[in-house]
Amino acid sequence: MEETKHNRDSLVIKTSIVLPPDTNNLGTMFGGKLMAYIDDVAAISAMRHSRTNCVTASTDSVDFMHPIYEGNSVCLEAFVTYTGRTSMEVMVKVIAEDLLTGERNVCAISFLTFVAIDKEGKPTPVPRLVPQTETEKNLFETGKLRAEIRKKRRKDTEQLAKTFGADLPW
């Protein structure tokens, strides 16, 4: 029998306070620091789903919709939204909270793709995802289209890499 899992089985929540070393000269969180947090929680989510090592295959765009200020808490929620044969799409939602006023804002939403890897470093099958809530079902249904868009983007990027080559000086 094929193994199946639910979205909630892969849920990861990380909360941190934004301290001065995490911020730029405007007192807002470095985008690169937030992107590292996003990749971290997404990787844990993918590994929870697959129960094997995983590698990041792609990160869709990360749109910073609201600044995250020094002193805010930043909360990241991640879970698997779609599965292929050996790959998993993980959605990460980022919320900032002003701990003094309680104001909360969605600051970013990102989709990442991970590939499950066996002990020999080869892609290995992952459990099939069975969404339960309407939101999970919607994310799952639209996941196939996002996967197709990623495949096309990857082919375009590979062609661009061939065009530029590795020996041109920049």
Coordinates of N, CA and C in Angstrom, one line a residue, residues 33-164:
K33 N 18.6 37.3 5.5 CA 18.4 36.6 6.8 C 17.1 35.9 6.8
L34 N 16.0 36.7 6.3 CA 14.7 36.1 6.3 C 14.7 34.9 5.3
M35 N 15.3 35.1 4.1 CA 15.4 34.0 3.1 C 16.0 32.7 3.7
A36 N 17.1 32.9 4.5 CA 17.7 31.8 5.2 C 16.7 31.1 6.1
Y37 N 16.0 31.9 6.9 CA 14.9 31.3 7.8 C 13.9 30.5 6.9
I38 N 13.5 31.1 5.8 CA 12.5 30.5 5.0 C 13.0 29.1 4.5
D39 N 14.2 29.1 4.0 CA 14.8 27.8 3.5 C 14.9 26.8 4.6
D40 N 15.3 27.3 5.8 CA 15.5 26.4 7.0 C 14.2 25.7 7.3
V41 N 13.1 26.5 7.5 CA 11.8 25.8 7.9 C 11.2 25.0 6.8
A42 N 11.4 25.4 5.6 CA 10.9 24.6 4.4 C 11.7 23.3 4.4
A43 N 13.0 23.3 4.6 CA 13.7 22.0 4.6 C 13.3 21.1 5.7
I44 N 13.0 21.6 6.8 CA 12.5 20.7 7.9 C 11.2 20.2 7.6
S45 N 10.3 21.0 7.0 CA 9.0 20.5 6.6 C 9.1 19.4 5.6
A46 N 9.9 19.6 4.6 CA 10.1 18.5 3.5 C 10.7 17.2 4.1
M47 N 11.6 17.4 5.1 CA 12.2 16.2 5.7 C 11.1 15.5 6.6
R48 N 10.3 16.3 7.2 CA 9.2 15.6 8.0 C 8.3 14.8 7.2
H49 N 8.0 15.4 6.0 CA 7.1 14.7 5.1 C 7.7 13.4 4.5
S50 N 9.0 13.5 4.1 CA 9.6 12.4 3.4 C 10.4 11.5 4.3
R51 N 10.8 12.0 5.5 CA 11.6 11.2 6.4 C 12.9 10.7 5.8
T52 N 13.4 11.6 4.9 CA 14.7 11.4 4.3 C 15.4 12.7 4.1
N53 N 16.7 12.7 3.7 CA 17.4 13.9 3.4 C 16.7 14.6 2.2
C54 N 16.8 15.9 2.1 CA 16.2 16.6 1.0 C 17.2 17.8 0.6
V55 N 17.1 18.2 -0.6 CA 17.8 19.3 -1.1 C 16.8 20.3 -1.7
T56 N 17.2 21.6 -1.6 CA 16.4 22.6 -2.2 C 16.6 22.6 -3.7
A57 N 15.5 22.4 -4.5 CA 15.6 22.4 -5.9 C 15.3 23.8 -6.5
S58 N 14.4 24.5 -5.8 CA 14.1 25.9 -6.3 C 13.4 26.7 -5.2
T59 N 13.5 28.0 -5.3 CA 12.7 28.9 -4.5 C 12.0 29.8 -5.4
D60 N 10.7 29.8 -5.3 CA 9.9 30.8 -6.1 C 10.2 32.2 -5.6
S61 N 9.7 33.2 -6.2 CA 10.0 34.6 -5.8 C 9.6 34.8 -4.3
V62 N 10.3 35.6 -3.7 CA 10.0 36.0 -2.3 C 9.7 37.5 -2.4
D63 N 8.4 37.9 -2.2 CA 8.0 39.3 -2.3 C 7.9 39.8 -0.8
F64 N 8.6 40.8 -0.5 CA 8.6 41.4 0.8 C 7.5 42.4 0.8
M65 N 6.4 42.0 1.4 CA 5.1 42.8 1.4 C 5.1 43.8 2.5
H66 N 5.8 43.6 3.6 CA 5.7 44.5 4.8 C 7.0 44.4 5.5
P67 N 7.6 45.5 5.9 CA 8.9 45.5 6.6 C 8.8 44.8 8.0
I68 N 9.8 44.1 8.4 CA 9.9 43.5 9.7 C 11.0 44.3 10.5
Y69 N 10.5 45.0 11.5 CA 11.4 45.9 12.3 C 12.1 45.2 13.4
E70 N 13.2 45.9 13.8 CA 14.0 45.4 15.0 C 13.0 45.4 16.2
G71 N 13.0 44.4 17.0 CA 12.1 44.3 18.1 C 10.9 43.5 17.8
N72 N 10.5 43.4 16.5 CA 9.4 42.5 16.2 C 9.7 41.1 16.4
S73 N 8.7 40.3 16.6 CA 8.9 38.8 16.4 C 8.6 38.5 15.0
V74 N 9.2 37.5 14.5 CA 9.0 37.0 13.1 C 8.6 35.5 13.3
C75 N 7.5 35.2 12.7 CA 7.0 33.8 12.8 C 6.8 33.2 11.4
L76 N 7.4 32.1 11.2 CA 7.4 31.4 9.9 C 6.6 30.1 10.1
E77 N 5.6 29.9 9.2 CA 4.8 28.6 9.2 C 5.1 28.0 7.9
A78 N 5.5 26.7 7.9 CA 5.8 26.0 6.7 C 5.1 24.6 6.7
F79 N 4.6 24.2 5.5 CA 4.0 22.8 5.4 C 4.0 22.4 3.9
V80 N 4.1 21.1 3.6 CA 4.1 20.6 2.3 C 2.7 20.8 1.7
T81 N 2.6 21.4 0.5 CA 1.4 21.7 -0.2 C 1.1 20.9 -1.4
Y82 N 2.2 20.2 -2.0 CA 2.0 19.4 -3.2 C 3.2 18.5 -3.3
T83 N 2.9 17.3 -3.8 CA 4.0 16.3 -4.0 C 4.0 15.8 -5.4
G84 N 5.2 15.5 -5.9 CA 5.4 14.8 -7.2 C 5.8 13.4 -6.8
R85 N 6.6 12.8 -7.7 CA 7.1 11.5 -7.3 C 8.2 11.5 -6.3
T86 N 9.2 12.4 -6.5 CA 10.3 12.6 -5.6 C 10.4 14.0 -5.1
S87 N 9.6 14.9 -5.5 CA 9.7 16.2 -5.1 C 8.5 16.7 -4.2
M88 N 8.7 17.8 -3.5 CA 7.7 18.3 -2.6 C 7.7 19.8 -2.7
E89 N 6.5 20.4 -2.8 CA 6.4 21.9 -2.8 C 6.1 22.2 -1.3
V90 N 6.8 23.2 -0.8 CA 6.5 23.7 0.6 C 6.2 25.2 0.5
M91 N 5.1 25.5 1.2 CA 4.7 26.9 1.3 C 5.2 27.5 2.7
V92 N 5.7 28.7 2.7 CA 6.1 29.3 3.9 C 5.4 30.7 4.0
K93 N 4.8 30.9 5.1 CA 4.1 32.2 5.4 C 4.9 32.8 6.5
V94 N 5.2 34.1 6.3 CA 6.0 34.9 7.3 C 5.1 36.0 7.9
I95 N 5.0 36.0 9.2 CA 4.2 37.0 9.9 C 5.1 37.7 10.9
A96 N 5.0 39.1 10.9 CA 5.7 39.9 11.8 C 4.7 40.4 12.9
E97 N 5.2 40.5 14.1 CA 4.3 41.0 15.2 C 5.1 42.0 16.0
D98 N 4.4 43.2 16.1 CA 5.0 44.2 17.0 C 4.6 43.7 18.4
L99 N 5.6 43.3 19.2 CA 5.3 42.7 20.5 C 4.8 43.7 21.5
L100 N 4.9 45.0 21.2 CA 4.4 46.0 22.2 C 2.9 46.4 21.9
T101 N 2.5 46.4 20.6 CA 1.2 46.8 20.2 C 0.3 45.6 19.9
G102 N 0.9 44.5 19.5 CA 0.2 43.3 19.0 C -0.2 43.3 17.6
E103 N 0.2 44.4 16.8 CA -0.1 44.5 15.4 C 0.7 43.4 14.7
R104 N 0.0 42.7 13.8 CA 0.5 41.6 13.0 C 0.3 41.8 11.5
N105 N 1.4 41.5 10.7 CA 1.3 41.6 9.3 C 1.9 40.4 8.6
V106 N 1.3 40.0 7.5 CA 1.9 39.0 6.7 C 2.9 39.7 5.9
C107 N 4.2 39.3 6.0 CA 5.3 39.9 5.4 C 5.8 39.3 4.1
A108 N 5.6 38.0 4.0 CA 6.1 37.3 2.8 C 5.4 35.9 2.7
I109 N 5.2 35.4 1.5 CA 4.7 34.1 1.3 C 5.6 33.5 0.2
S110 N 6.1 32.3 0.4 CA 7.1 31.8 -0.6 C 6.8 30.3 -0.8
F111 N 7.0 29.8 -2.0 CA 6.9 28.4 -2.3 C 8.3 27.9 -2.7
L112 N 8.7 26.8 -2.1 CA 10.0 26.2 -2.4 C 9.8 24.7 -2.8
T113 N 10.7 24.2 -3.6 CA 10.6 22.8 -4.0 C 11.8 22.1 -3.5
F114 N 11.6 20.9 -2.9 CA 12.6 20.1 -2.4 C 12.6 18.7 -3.1
V115 N 13.7 18.1 -3.2 CA 13.8 16.7 -3.8 C 14.3 15.8 -2.6
A116 N 13.6 14.7 -2.4 CA 14.0 13.7 -1.4 C 15.2 12.9 -2.0
I117 N 16.2 12.7 -1.2 CA 17.5 12.0 -1.6 C 17.7 10.8 -0.8
D118 N 18.1 9.7 -1.4 CA 18.4 8.4 -0.7 C 19.8 8.4 -0.2
K119 N 20.3 7.4 0.4 CA 21.6 7.3 0.9 C 22.7 7.3 -0.2
E120 N 22.3 7.0 -1.4 CA 23.3 7.1 -2.5 C 23.3 8.5 -3.2
G121 N 22.5 9.4 -2.7 CA 22.4 10.7 -3.3 C 21.5 10.8 -4.5
K122 N 20.6 9.8 -4.7 CA 19.7 9.8 -5.8 C 18.3 10.1 -5.3
P123 N 17.5 10.8 -6.2 CA 16.1 11.1 -5.8 C 15.3 9.8 -5.5
T124 N 14.5 9.9 -4.5 CA 13.7 8.8 -3.9 C 12.3 9.2 -3.8
P125 N 11.3 8.3 -4.0 CA 9.9 8.6 -3.9 C 9.5 9.1 -2.5
V126 N 8.5 10.0 -2.5 CA 8.0 10.6 -1.3 C 6.5 10.1 -1.1
P127 N 6.1 10.2 0.2 CA 4.6 9.8 0.4 C 3.7 10.8 -0.4
R128 N 2.6 10.2 -0.8 CA 1.6 11.0 -1.5 C 0.9 11.9 -0.5
L129 N 0.6 13.1 -0.9 CA 0.0 14.1 0.0 C -1.6 14.0 -0.1
V130 N -2.3 14.0 1.0 CA -3.7 13.9 1.0 C -4.2 15.2 1.7
P131 N -4.6 16.2 1.0 CA -5.1 17.5 1.6 C -6.4 17.2 2.2
Q132 N -6.7 18.0 3.3 CA -8.0 17.8 4.0 C -8.9 19.0 4.0
T133 N -8.3 20.2 4.3 CA -9.1 21.4 4.4 C -9.3 22.0 3.0
E134 N -10.2 22.9 2.8 CA -10.4 23.6 1.5 C -9.2 24.3 1.1
T135 N -8.5 25.0 2.0 CA -7.2 25.7 1.7 C -6.2 24.7 1.2
E136 N -6.0 23.6 1.9 CA -5.0 22.6 1.5 C -5.4 22.0 0.1
K137 N -6.7 21.8 -0.1 CA -7.1 21.2 -1.4 C -6.8 22.2 -2.5
N138 N -7.0 23.5 -2.2 CA -6.8 24.5 -3.3 C -5.3 24.6 -3.6
L139 N -4.5 24.6 -2.5 CA -3.0 24.7 -2.7 C -2.5 23.5 -3.5
F140 N -3.1 22.3 -3.2 CA -2.7 21.1 -3.9 C -3.1 21.2 -5.4
E141 N -4.3 21.6 -5.6 CA -4.8 21.6 -7.0 C -4.0 22.6 -7.8
T142 N -3.6 23.8 -7.3 CA -2.8 24.8 -8.0 C -1.3 24.4 -8.0
G143 N -0.9 23.5 -7.2 CA 0.5 23.0 -7.1 C 1.0 22.5 -8.4
K144 N 0.2 21.7 -9.1 CA 0.6 21.1 -10.4 C 1.0 22.2 -11.4
L145 N 0.2 23.3 -11.5 CA 0.5 24.4 -12.4 C 1.8 25.1 -12.0
R146 N 1.9 25.3 -10.7 CA 3.2 25.9 -10.2 C 4.4 25.1 -10.6
A147 N 4.2 23.7 -10.4 CA 5.3 22.8 -10.8 C 5.7 22.9 -12.3
E148 N 4.6 23.0 -13.1 CA 4.9 23.2 -14.6 C 5.6 24.5 -14.9
I149 N 5.2 25.5 -14.2 CA 5.8 26.8 -14.4 C 7.3 26.8 -14.0
R150 N 7.6 26.1 -12.9 CA 9.0 25.9 -12.4 C 9.8 25.1 -13.4
K151 N 9.2 24.1 -14.0 CA 10.0 23.3 -15.0 C 10.3 24.1 -16.2
K152 N 9.4 24.9 -16.7 CA 9.6 25.8 -17.8 C 10.7 26.8 -17.5
R153 N 10.6 27.4 -16.3 CA 11.5 28.4 -15.8 C 12.9 27.8 -15.8
R154 N 13.0 26.6 -15.3 CA 14.3 25.9 -15.2 C 14.9 25.7 -16.5
K155 N 14.1 25.3 -17.5 CA 14.6 25.1 -18.9 C 15.1 26.4 -19.5
D156 N 14.3 27.5 -19.2 CA 14.8 28.8 -19.7 C 16.1 29.2 -19.0
T157 N 16.2 28.9 -17.8 CA 17.4 29.3 -17.0 C 18.6 28.5 -17.6
E158 N 18.4 27.2 -17.8 CA 19.5 26.3 -18.4 C 19.9 26.8 -19.7
Q159 N 19.0 27.3 -20.5 CA 19.3 27.8 -21.9 C 20.1 29.1 -21.7
L160 N 19.7 29.9 -20.8 CA 20.4 31.2 -20.5 C 21.8 30.9 -20.0
A161 N 22.0 29.9 -19.2 CA 23.3 29.5 -18.7 C 24.2 29.1 -19.9
K162 N 23.6 28.3 -20.8 CA 24.4 27.9 -22.0 C 24.8 29.1 -22.8
T163 N 23.9 30.0 -23.0 CA 24.2 31.2 -23.8 C 25.4 32.0 -23.2
F164 N 25.3 32.2 -21.9 CA 26.4 33.0 -21.2 C 27.7 32.2 -21.0

